[in-house]
Tab-separated table of C-alpha atoms in Angstrom:
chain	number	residue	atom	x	y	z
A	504	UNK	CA	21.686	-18.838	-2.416
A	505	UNK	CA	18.486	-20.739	-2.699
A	506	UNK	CA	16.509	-20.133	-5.797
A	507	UNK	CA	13.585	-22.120	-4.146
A	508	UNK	CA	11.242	-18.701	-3.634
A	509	UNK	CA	12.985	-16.603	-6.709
A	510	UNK	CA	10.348	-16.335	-9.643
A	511	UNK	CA	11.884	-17.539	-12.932
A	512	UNK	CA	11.401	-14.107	-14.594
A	513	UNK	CA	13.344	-12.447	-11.911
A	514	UNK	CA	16.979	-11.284	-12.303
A	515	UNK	CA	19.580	-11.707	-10.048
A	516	UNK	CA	22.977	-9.975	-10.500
A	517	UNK	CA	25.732	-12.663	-9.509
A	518	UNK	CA	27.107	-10.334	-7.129
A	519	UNK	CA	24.072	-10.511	-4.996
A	520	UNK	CA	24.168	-12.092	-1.323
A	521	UNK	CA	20.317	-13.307	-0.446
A	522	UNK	CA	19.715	-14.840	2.536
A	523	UNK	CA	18.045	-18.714	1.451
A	524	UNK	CA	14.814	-17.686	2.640
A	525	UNK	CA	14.272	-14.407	0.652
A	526	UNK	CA	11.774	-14.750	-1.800
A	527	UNK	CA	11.847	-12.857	-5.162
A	528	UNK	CA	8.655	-11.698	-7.223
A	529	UNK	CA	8.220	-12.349	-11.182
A	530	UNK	CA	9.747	-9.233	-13.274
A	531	UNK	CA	12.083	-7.971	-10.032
A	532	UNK	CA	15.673	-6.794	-10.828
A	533	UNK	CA	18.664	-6.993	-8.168
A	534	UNK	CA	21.623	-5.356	-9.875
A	535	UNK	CA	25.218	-5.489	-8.627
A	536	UNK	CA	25.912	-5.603	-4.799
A	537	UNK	CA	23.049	-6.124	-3.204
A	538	UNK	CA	22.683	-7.962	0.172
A	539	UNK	CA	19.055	-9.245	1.610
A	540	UNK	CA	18.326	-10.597	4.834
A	541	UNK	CA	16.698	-13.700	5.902
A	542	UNK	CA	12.940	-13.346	5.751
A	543	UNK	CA	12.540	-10.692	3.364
A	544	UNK	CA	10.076	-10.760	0.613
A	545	UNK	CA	10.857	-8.513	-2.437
A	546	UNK	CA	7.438	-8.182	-4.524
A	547	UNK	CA	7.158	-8.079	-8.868
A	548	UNK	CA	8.421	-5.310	-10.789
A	549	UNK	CA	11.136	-4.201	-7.935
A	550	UNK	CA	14.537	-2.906	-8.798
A	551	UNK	CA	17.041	-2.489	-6.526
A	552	UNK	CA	20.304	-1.899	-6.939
A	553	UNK	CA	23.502	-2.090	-4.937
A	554	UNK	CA	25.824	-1.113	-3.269
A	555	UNK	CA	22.512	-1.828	-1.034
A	556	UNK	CA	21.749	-3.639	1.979
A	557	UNK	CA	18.619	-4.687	3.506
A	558	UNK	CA	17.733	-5.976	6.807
A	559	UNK	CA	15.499	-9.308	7.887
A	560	UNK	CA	12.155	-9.752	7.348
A	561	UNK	CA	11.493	-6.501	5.287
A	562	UNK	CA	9.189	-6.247	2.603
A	563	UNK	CA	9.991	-4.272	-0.728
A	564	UNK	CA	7.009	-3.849	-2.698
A	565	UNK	CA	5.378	-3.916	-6.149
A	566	UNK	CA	7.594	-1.631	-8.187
A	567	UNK	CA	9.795	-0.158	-5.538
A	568	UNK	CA	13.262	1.418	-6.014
A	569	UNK	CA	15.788	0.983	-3.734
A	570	UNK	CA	19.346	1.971	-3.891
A	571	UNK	CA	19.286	3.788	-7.859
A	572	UNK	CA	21.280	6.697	-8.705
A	573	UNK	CA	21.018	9.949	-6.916
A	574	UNK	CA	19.478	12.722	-8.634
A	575	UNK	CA	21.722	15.455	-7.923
A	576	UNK	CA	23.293	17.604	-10.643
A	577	UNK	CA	26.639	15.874	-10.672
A	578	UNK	CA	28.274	12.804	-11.461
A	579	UNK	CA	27.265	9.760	-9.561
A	580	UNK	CA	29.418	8.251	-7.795
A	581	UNK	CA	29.425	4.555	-6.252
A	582	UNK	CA	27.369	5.732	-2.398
A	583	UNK	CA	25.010	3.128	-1.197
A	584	UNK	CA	21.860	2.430	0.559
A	585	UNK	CA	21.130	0.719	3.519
A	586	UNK	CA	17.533	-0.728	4.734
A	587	UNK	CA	16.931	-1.846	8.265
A	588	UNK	CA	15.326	-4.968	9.643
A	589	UNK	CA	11.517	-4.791	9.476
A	590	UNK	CA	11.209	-2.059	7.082
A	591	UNK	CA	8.356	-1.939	4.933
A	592	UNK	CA	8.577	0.000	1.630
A	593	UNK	CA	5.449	0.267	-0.484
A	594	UNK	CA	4.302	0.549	-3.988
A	595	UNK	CA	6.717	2.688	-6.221
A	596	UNK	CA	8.649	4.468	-3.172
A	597	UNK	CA	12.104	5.127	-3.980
A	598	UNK	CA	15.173	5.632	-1.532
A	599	UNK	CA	18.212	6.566	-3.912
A	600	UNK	CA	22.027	5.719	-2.815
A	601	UNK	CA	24.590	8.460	-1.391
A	602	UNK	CA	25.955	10.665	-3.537
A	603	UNK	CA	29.235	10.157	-2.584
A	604	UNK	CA	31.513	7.178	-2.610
A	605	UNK	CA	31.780	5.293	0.532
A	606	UNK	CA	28.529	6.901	2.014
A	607	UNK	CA	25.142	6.015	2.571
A	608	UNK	CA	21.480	6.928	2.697
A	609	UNK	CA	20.067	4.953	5.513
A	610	UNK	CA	16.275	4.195	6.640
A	611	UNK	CA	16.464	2.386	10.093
A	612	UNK	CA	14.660	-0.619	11.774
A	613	UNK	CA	10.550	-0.633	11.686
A	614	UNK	CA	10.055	1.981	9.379
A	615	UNK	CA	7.227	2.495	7.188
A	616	UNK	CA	7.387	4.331	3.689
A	617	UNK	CA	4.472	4.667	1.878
A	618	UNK	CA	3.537	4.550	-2.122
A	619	UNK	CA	5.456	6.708	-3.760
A	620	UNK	CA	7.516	8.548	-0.909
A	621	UNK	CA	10.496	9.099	-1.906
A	622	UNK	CA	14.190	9.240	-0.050
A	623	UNK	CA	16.846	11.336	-1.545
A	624	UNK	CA	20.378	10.894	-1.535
A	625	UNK	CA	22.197	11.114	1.756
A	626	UNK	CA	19.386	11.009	3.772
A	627	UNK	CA	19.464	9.698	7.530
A	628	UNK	CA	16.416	8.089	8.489
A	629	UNK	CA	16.050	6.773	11.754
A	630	UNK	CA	13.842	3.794	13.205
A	631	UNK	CA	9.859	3.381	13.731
A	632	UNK	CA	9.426	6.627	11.188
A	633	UNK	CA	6.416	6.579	9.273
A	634	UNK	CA	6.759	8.209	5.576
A	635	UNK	CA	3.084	8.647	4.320
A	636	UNK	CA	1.965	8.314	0.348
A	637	UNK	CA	3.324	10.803	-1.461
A	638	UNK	CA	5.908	12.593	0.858
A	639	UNK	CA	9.327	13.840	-0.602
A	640	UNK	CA	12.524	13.864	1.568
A	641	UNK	CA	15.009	16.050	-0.375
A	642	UNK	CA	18.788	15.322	-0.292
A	643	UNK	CA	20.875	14.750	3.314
A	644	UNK	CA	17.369	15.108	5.287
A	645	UNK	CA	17.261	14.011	8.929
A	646	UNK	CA	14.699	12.316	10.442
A	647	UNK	CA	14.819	11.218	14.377
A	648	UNK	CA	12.858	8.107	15.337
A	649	UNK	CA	8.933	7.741	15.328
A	650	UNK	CA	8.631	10.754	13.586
A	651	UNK	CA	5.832	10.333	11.296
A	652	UNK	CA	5.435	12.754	7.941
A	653	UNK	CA	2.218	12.969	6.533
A	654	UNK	CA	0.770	12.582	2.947
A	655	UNK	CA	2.341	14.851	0.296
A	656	UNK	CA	4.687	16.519	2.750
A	657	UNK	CA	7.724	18.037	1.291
A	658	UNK	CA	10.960	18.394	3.142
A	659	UNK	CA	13.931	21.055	1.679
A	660	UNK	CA	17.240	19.537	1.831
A	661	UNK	CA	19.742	19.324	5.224
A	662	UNK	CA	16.357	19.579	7.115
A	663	UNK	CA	15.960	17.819	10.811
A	664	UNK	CA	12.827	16.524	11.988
A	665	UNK	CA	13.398	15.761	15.704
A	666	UNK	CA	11.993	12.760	17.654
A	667	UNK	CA	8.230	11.881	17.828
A	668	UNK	CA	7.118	15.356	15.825
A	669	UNK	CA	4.417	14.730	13.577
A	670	UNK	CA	4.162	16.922	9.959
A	671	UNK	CA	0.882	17.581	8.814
A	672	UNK	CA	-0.600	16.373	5.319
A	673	UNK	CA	0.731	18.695	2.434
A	674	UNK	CA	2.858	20.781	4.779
A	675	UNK	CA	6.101	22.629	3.034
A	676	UNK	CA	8.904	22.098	5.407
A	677	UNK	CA	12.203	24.142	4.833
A	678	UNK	CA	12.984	24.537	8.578
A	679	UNK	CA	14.244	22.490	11.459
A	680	UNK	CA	10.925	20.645	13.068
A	681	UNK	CA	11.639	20.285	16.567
A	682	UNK	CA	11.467	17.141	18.801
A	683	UNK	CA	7.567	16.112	20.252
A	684	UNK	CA	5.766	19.221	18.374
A	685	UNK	CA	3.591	19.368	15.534
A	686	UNK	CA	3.794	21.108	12.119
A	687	UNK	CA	1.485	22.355	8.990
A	688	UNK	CA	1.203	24.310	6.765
A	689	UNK	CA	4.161	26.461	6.063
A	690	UNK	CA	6.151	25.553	8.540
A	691	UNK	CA	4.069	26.187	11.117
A	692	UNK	CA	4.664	24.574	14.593
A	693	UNK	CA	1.555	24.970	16.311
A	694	UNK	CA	1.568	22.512	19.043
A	695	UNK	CA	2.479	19.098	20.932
A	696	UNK	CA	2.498	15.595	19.647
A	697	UNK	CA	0.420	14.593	22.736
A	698	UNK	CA	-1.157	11.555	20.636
A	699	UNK	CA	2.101	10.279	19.671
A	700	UNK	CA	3.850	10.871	22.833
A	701	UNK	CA	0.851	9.264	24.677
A	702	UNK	CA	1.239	5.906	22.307
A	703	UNK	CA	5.162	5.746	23.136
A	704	UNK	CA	4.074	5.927	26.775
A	705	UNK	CA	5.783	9.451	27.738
A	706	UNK	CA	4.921	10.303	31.351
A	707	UNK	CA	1.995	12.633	31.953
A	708	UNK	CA	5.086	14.861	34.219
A	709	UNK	CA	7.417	14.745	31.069
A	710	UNK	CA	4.443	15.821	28.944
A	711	UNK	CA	3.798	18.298	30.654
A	712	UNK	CA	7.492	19.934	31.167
A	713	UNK	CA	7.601	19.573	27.004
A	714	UNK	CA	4.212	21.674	26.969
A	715	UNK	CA	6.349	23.907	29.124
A	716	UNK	CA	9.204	24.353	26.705
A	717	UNK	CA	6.466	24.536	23.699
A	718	UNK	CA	5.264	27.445	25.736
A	719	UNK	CA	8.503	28.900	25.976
A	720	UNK	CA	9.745	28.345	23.117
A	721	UNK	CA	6.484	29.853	20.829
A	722	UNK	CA	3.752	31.828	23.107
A	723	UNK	CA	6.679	33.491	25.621
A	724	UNK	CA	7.787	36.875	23.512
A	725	UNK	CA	11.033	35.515	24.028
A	726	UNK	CA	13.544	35.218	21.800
A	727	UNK	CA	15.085	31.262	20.921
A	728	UNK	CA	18.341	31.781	23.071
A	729	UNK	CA	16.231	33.439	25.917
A	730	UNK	CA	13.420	30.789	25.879
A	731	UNK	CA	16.322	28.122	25.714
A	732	UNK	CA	18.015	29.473	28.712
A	733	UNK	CA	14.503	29.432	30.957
A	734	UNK	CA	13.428	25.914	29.536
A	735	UNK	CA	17.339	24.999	31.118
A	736	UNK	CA	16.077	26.556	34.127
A	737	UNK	CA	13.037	24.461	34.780
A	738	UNK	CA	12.926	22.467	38.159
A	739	UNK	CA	13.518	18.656	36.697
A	740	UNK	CA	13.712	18.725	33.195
A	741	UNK	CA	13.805	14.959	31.539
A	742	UNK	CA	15.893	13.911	29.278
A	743	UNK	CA	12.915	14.332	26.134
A	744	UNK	CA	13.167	18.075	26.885
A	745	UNK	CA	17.251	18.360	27.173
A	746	UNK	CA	16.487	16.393	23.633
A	747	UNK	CA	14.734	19.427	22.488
A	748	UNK	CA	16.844	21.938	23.798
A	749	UNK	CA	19.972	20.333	22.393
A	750	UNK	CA	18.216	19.932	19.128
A	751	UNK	CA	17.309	23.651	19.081
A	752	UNK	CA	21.021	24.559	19.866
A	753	UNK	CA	22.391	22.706	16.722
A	754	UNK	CA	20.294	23.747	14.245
A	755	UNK	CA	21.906	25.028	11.533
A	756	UNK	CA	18.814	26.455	9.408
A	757	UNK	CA	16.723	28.037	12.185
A	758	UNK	CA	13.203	25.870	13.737
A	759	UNK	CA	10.200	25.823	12.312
């Protein structure tokens, strides 16, 4: 590797595989097996530690952790972390490695986490997800793309939160969130995403068939596995509401 863009005062584990164009803040720490693509910049006072792998072109900010021990009550064991391309992680976020040898906690492509959100262990995050300040994924929490969690949310472990749902600032989530709706409070699902499906230019139709399965699914009287099977029935249902109904169907902890 290059040491053309590492500061002096950084430390860089021999095992380490940085791409020549990565550049390395003063004070940063890359311990053991740690692979960085071309293009990333990894800012002061970082530590991240491998087994961990990080995309191009990310950026790892002032005193980020990336890839540290899980903090489950059992004895680590040699998981890792991997960080897609694009991925921006801000001041003091952490995203801690699998728990379990030969697995991985994974944030995808174009994702956003904020200062100090943190990423358990095992967690499956997928791409264009936005992780605002303060917001705590527990352990083996899902999250489908462009999802975006607000500030100071806090998600219970083995949760899902489906495709394009937004959680409200501060909410306590310990429930499934479902695909294209929104959440506060205490789990509360209460309508829509029809901002964020607008920006990922959803049809006006398919918005308005998954405003037809909201209404199913939460203002009906019916039951989940009634309001399933008359959401199934609708004349033309898109593939973002088959999403949804599939998503409701595999839930293991109940929705929101």
């Amino acid at each position: 590797m290059s040491t053309t863009d590492i500061h002096p005062t950084a430390v860089i584990d021999p095992r380490a595989d940085l791409a020549s164009d990565v550049e390395v803040g003063p004070y940063a720490v890359i311990e053991g097996p740690v692979r960085v693509g071309r293009g990333t910049k990894i800012w002061p006072h970082a530590y991240l530690a491998g087994p961990l792998e990080i995309g191009q072109e990310c950026q790892v900010h002032v005193g980020a952790v990336l890839g540290h021990l899980h903090q489950a009550l059992r004895e680590p064991q040699a998981g890792g972390a991997r960080i897609g391309d694009r991925t921006i992680v801000r001041e003091y976020a952490t995203v801690h490695r699998a728990s379990q040898k030969g697995a991985w906690t994974t944030v995808g492509e174009d994702c956003l986490l904020m200062g100090f959100s943190h990423v358990a262990h095992d967690c499956a995050i997928g791409s264009r997800v936005i992780v605002a300040n303060g917001a705590l994924l527990a352990g083996h929490v899902t999250v489908e793309d462009r999802a975006l969690l607000s500030g100071n949310v806090a998600v219970h472990q083995f949760v899902r939160i489906g495709t394009l749902s937004m959680v409200g600032g501060l909410a306590r989530v310990n429930k499934d969130v479902p695909p294209y709706f929104l959440v506060k409070g205490d789990s509360e699902v209460w309508s829509i995403n029809r901002i964020g499906l607008k920006r990922a230019g959803i049809s006006l139709a398919t918005q308005a068939k998954i405003r037809e399965a909201y209404r199913l699914l939460y203002r009906s009287g019916l039951n989940t596995t009634q309001a399933l099977k008359a959401i199934q029935g609708l004349d033309g249902v898109p593939q973002e509401v088959k999403h949804l109904v599939r998503f409701v169907q595999d839930s293991q902890r109940g929705i929101c």
